[in-house]
PDB file of C-alpha atoms in Angstrom:
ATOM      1  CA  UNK A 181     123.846 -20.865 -23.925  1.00  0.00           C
ATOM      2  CA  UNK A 182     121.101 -18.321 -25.105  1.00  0.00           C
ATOM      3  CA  UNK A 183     120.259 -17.377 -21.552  1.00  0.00           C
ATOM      4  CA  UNK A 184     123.714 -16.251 -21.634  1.00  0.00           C
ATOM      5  CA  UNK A 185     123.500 -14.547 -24.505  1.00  0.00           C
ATOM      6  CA  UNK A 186     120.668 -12.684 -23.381  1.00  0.00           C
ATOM      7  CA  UNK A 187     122.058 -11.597 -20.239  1.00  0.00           C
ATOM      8  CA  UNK A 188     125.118 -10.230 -22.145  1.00  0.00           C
ATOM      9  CA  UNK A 189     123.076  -7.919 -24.249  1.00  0.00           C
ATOM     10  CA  UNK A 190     120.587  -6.723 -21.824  1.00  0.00           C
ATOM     11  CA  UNK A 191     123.819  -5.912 -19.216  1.00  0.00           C
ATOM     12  CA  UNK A 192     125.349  -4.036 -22.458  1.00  0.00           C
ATOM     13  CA  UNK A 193     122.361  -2.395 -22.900  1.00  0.00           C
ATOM     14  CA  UNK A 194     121.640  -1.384 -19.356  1.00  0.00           C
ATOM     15  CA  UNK A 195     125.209  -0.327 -19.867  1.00  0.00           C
ATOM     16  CA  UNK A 196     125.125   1.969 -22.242  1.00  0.00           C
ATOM     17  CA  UNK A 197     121.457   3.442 -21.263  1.00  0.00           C
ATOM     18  CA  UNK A 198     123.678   4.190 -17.968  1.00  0.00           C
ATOM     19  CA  UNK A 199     126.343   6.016 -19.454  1.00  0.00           C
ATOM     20  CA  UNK A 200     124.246   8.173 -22.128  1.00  0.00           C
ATOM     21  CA  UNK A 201     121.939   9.699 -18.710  1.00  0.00           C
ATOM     22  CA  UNK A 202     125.249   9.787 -17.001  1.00  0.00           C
ATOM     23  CA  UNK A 203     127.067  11.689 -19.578  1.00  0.00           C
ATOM     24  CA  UNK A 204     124.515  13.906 -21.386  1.00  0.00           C
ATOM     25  CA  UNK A 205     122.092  16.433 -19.613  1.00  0.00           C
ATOM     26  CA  UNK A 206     118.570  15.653 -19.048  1.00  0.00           C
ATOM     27  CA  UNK A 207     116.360  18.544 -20.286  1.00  0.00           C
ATOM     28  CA  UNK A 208     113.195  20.116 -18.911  1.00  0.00           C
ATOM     29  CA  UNK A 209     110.643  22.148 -19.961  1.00  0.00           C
ATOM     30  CA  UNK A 210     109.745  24.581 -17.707  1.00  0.00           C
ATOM     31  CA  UNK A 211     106.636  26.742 -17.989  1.00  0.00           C
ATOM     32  CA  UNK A 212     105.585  28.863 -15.092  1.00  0.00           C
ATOM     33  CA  UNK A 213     103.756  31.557 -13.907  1.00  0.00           C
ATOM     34  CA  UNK A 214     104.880  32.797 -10.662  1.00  0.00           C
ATOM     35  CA  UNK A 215     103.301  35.386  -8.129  1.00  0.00           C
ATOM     36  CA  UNK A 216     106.727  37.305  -6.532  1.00  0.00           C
ATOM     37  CA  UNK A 217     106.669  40.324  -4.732  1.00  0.00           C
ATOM     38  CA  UNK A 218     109.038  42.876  -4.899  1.00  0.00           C
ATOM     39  CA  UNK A 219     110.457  44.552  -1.657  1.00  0.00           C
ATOM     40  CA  UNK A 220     113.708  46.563  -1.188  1.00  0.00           C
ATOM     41  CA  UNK A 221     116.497  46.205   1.643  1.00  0.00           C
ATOM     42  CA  UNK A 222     116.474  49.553   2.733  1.00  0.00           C
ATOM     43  CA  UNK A 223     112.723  50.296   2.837  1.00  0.00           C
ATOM     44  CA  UNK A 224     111.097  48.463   4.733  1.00  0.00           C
ATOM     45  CA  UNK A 225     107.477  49.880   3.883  1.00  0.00           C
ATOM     46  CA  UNK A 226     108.717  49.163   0.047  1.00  0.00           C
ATOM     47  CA  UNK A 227     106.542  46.287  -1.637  1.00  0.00           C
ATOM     48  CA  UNK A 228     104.857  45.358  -4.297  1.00  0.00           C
ATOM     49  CA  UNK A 229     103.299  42.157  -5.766  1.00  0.00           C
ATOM     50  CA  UNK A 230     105.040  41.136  -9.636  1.00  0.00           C
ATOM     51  CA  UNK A 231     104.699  38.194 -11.856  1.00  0.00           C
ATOM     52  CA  UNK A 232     107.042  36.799 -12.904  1.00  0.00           C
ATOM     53  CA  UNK A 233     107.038  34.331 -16.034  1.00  0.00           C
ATOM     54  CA  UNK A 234     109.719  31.428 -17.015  1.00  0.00           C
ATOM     55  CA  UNK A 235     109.447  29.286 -20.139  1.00  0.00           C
ATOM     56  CA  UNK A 236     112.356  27.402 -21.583  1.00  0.00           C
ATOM     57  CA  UNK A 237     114.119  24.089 -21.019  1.00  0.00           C
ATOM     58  CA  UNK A 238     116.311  23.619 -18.311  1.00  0.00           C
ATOM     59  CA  UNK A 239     119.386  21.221 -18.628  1.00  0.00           C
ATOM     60  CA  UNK A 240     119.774  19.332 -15.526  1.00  0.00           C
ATOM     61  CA  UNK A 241     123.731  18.461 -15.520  1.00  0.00           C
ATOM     62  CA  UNK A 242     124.911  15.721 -13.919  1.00  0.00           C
ATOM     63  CA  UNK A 243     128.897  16.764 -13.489  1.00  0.00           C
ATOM     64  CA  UNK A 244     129.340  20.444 -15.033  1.00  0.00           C
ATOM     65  CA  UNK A 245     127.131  23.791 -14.297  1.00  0.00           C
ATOM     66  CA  UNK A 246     123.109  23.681 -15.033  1.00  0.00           C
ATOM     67  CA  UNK A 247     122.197  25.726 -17.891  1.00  0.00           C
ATOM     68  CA  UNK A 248     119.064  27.903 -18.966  1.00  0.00           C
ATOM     69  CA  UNK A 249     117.793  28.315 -22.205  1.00  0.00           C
ATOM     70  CA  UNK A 250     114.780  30.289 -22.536  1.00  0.00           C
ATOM     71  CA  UNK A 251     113.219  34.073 -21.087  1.00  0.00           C
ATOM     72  CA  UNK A 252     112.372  34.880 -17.983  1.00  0.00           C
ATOM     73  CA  UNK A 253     110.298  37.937 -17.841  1.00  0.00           C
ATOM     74  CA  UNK A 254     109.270  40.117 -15.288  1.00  0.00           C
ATOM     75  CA  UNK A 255     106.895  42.885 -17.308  1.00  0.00           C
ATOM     76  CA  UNK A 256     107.504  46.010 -15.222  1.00  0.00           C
ATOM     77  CA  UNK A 257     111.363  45.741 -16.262  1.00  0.00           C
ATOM     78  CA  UNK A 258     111.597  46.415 -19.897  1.00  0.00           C
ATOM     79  CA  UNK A 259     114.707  44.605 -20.574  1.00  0.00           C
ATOM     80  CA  UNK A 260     112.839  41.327 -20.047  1.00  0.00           C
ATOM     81  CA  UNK A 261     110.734  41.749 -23.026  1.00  0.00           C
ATOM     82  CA  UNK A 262     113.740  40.839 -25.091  1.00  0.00           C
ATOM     83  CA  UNK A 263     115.494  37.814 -25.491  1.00  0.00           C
ATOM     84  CA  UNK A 264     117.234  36.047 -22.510  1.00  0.00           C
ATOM     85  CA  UNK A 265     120.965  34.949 -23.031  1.00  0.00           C
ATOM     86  CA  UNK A 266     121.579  30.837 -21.986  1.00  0.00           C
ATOM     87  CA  UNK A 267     122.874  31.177 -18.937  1.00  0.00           C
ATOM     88  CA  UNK A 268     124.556  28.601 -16.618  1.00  0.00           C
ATOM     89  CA  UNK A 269     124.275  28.370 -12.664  1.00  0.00           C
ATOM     90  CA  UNK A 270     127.234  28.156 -10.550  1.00  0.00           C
ATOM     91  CA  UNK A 271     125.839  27.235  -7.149  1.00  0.00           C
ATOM     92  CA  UNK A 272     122.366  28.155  -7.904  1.00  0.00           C
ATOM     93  CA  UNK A 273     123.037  31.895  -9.412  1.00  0.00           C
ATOM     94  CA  UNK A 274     123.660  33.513 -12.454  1.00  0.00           C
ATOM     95  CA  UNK A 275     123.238  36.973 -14.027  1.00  0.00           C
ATOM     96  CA  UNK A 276     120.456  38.033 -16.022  1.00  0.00           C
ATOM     97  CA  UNK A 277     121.568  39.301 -19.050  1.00  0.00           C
ATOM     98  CA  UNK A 278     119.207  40.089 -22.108  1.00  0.00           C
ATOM     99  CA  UNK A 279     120.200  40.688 -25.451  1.00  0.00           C
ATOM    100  CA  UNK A 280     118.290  42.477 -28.836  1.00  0.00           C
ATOM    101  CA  UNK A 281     118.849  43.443 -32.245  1.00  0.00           C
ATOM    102  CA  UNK A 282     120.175  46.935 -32.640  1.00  0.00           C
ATOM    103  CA  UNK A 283     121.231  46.805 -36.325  1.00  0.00           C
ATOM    104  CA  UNK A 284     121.741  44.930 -39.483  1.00  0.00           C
ATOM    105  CA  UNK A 285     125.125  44.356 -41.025  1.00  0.00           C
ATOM    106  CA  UNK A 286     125.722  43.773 -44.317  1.00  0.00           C
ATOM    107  CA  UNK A 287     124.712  40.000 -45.480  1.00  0.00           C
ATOM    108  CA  UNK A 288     122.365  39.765 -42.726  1.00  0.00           C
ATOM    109  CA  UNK A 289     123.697  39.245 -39.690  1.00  0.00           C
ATOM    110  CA  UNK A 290     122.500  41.541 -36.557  1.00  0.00           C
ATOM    111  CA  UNK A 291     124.663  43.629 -34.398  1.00  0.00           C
ATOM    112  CA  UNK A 292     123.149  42.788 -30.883  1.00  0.00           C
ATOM    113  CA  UNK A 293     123.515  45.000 -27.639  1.00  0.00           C
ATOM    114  CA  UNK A 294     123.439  43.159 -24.152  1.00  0.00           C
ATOM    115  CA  UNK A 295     121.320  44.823 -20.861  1.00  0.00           C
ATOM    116  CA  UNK A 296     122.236  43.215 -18.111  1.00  0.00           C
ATOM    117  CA  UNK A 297     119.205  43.194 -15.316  1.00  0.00           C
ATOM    118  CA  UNK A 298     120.103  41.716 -12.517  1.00  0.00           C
ATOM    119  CA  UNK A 299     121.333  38.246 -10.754  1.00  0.00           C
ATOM    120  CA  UNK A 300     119.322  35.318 -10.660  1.00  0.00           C
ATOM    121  CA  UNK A 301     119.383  33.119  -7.788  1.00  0.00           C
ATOM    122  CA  UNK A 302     116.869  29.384  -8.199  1.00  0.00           C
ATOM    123  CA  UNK A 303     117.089  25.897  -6.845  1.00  0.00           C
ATOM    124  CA  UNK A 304     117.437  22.944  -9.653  1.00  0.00           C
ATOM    125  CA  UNK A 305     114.206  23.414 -11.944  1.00  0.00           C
ATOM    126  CA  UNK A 306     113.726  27.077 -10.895  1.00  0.00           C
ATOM    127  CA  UNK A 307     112.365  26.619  -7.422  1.00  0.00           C
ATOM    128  CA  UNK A 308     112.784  29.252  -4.801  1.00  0.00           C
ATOM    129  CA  UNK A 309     113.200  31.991  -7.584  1.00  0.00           C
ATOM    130  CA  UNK A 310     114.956  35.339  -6.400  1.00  0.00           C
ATOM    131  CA  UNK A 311     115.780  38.235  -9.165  1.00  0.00           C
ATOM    132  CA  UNK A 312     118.423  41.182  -7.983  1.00  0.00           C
ATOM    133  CA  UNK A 313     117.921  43.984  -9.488  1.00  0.00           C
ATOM    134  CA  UNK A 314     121.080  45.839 -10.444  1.00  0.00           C
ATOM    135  CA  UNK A 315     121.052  49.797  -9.673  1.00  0.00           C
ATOM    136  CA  UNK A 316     120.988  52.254 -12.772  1.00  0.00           C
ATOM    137  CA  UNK A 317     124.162  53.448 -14.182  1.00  0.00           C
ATOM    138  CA  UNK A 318     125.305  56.999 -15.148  1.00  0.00           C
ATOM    139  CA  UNK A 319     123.719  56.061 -18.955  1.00  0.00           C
ATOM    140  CA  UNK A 320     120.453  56.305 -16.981  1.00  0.00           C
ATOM    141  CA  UNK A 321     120.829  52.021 -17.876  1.00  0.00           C
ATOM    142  CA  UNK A 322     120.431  49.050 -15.969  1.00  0.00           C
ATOM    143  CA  UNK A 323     124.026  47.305 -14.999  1.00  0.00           C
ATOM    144  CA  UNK A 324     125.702  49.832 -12.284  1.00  0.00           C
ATOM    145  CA  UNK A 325     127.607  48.094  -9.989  1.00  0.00           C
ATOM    146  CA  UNK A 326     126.799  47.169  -6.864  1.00  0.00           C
ATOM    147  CA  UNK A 327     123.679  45.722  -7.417  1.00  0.00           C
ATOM    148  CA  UNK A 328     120.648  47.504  -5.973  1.00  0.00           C
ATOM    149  CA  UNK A 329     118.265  46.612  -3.104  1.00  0.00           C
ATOM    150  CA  UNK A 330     115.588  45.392  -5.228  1.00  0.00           C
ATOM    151  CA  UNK A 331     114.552  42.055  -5.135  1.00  0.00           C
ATOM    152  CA  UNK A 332     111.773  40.094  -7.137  1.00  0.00           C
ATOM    153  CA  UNK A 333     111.242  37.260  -4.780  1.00  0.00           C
ATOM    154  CA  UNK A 334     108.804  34.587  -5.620  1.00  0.00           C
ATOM    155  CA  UNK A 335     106.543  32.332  -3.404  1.00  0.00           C
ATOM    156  CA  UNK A 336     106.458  35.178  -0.739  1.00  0.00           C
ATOM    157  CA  UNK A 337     103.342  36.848   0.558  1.00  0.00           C
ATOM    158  CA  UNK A 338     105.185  39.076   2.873  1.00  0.00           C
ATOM    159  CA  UNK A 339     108.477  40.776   3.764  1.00  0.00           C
ATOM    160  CA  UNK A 340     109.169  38.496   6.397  1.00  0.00           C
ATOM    161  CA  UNK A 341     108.769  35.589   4.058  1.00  0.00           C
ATOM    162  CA  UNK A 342     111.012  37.169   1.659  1.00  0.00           C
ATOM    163  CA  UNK A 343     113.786  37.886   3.968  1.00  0.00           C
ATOM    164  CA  UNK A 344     113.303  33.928   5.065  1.00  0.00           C
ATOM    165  CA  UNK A 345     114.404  32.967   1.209  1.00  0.00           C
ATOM    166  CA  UNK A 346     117.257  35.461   1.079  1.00  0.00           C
ATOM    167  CA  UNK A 347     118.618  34.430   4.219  1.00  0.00           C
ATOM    168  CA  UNK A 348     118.735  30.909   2.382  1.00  0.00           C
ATOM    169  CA  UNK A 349     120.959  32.350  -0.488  1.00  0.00           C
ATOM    170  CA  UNK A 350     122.883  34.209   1.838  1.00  0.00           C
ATOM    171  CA  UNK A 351     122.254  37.167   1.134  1.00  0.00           C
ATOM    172  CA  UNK A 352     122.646  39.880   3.328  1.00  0.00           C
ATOM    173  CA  UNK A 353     119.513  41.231   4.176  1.00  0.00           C
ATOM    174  CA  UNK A 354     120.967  44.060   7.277  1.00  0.00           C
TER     175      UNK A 354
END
């Protein structure tokens, strides 16, 4: 009778363990420091080598999109300096969209302006990390549509390498 007892509560337990991981997103903390280089499409002479930092947490989701929440910075863009928006990936890319405080209303809340910098493209846990870098608008601001030839690719020691990982995210690289 106990034994069966037993077995009842550690099935309800292993039960509801189940469901809670099922159900709920696993977090992550992510904390890297990645060499990227940066080339452009329609240059092929064009490169240079970037680092590019990520620290946050990253929800791993088990049945909606994965989400972000943290800054990714890439010091030779200025935008990045600020702070990073959550973001959620829908089939491994996202855009990169930074906000900061312009203003204070009255009773303390701020009055925030968004920069957009680009599109993010990264495997689960930020693997394989690719930033596009959107073209300058007639402000003189980041965010003109379509988005530029710039790319911030990461892991790559060459062009050929880099073209290799956007050719993964199909991206056309002609």
């Amino acid at each position: 009778m106990k034994t069966v007892y037993k077995k009842r509560i550690r099935t309800t337990i292993l039960t509801i363990l189940t469901l809670f991981i099922l159900l709920y997103n696993i977090p992550f903390n992510i904390n890297k420091k990645i060499k990227a280089i940066e080339i452009k499409l329609d240059d092929p002479n064009y490169m240079e080598k970037r680092t590019i930092n990520i620290v946050g947490k990253y929800h791993f989701n088990l049945f909606i999109s994965d989400i972000f929440r943290g800054r990714i910075n890439a010091f030779e863009y200025g935008p990045t300096t600020e702070e990073l928006r959550d973001f959620k990936f829908r089939e491994y890319s996202c855009c990169l969209n930074y906000k900061y405080k312009t203003s204070i209303r009255p009773g303390g809340c701020y009055n925030y302006d968004i920069t957009p910098l680009g599109s993010l493209y990264a495997m689960p846990l930020m693997k394989k990390t690719v930033i596009r870098i959107r073209d300058y608008n007639e402000n003189g601001k980041r965010g003109g549509w379509p988005l530029g030839n710039y790319f911030l690719v990461a892991n790559a020691n060459n062009r050929e390498e880099a073209l290799k990982i956007l050719e993964k995210y199909k991206i056309s690289t002609n």
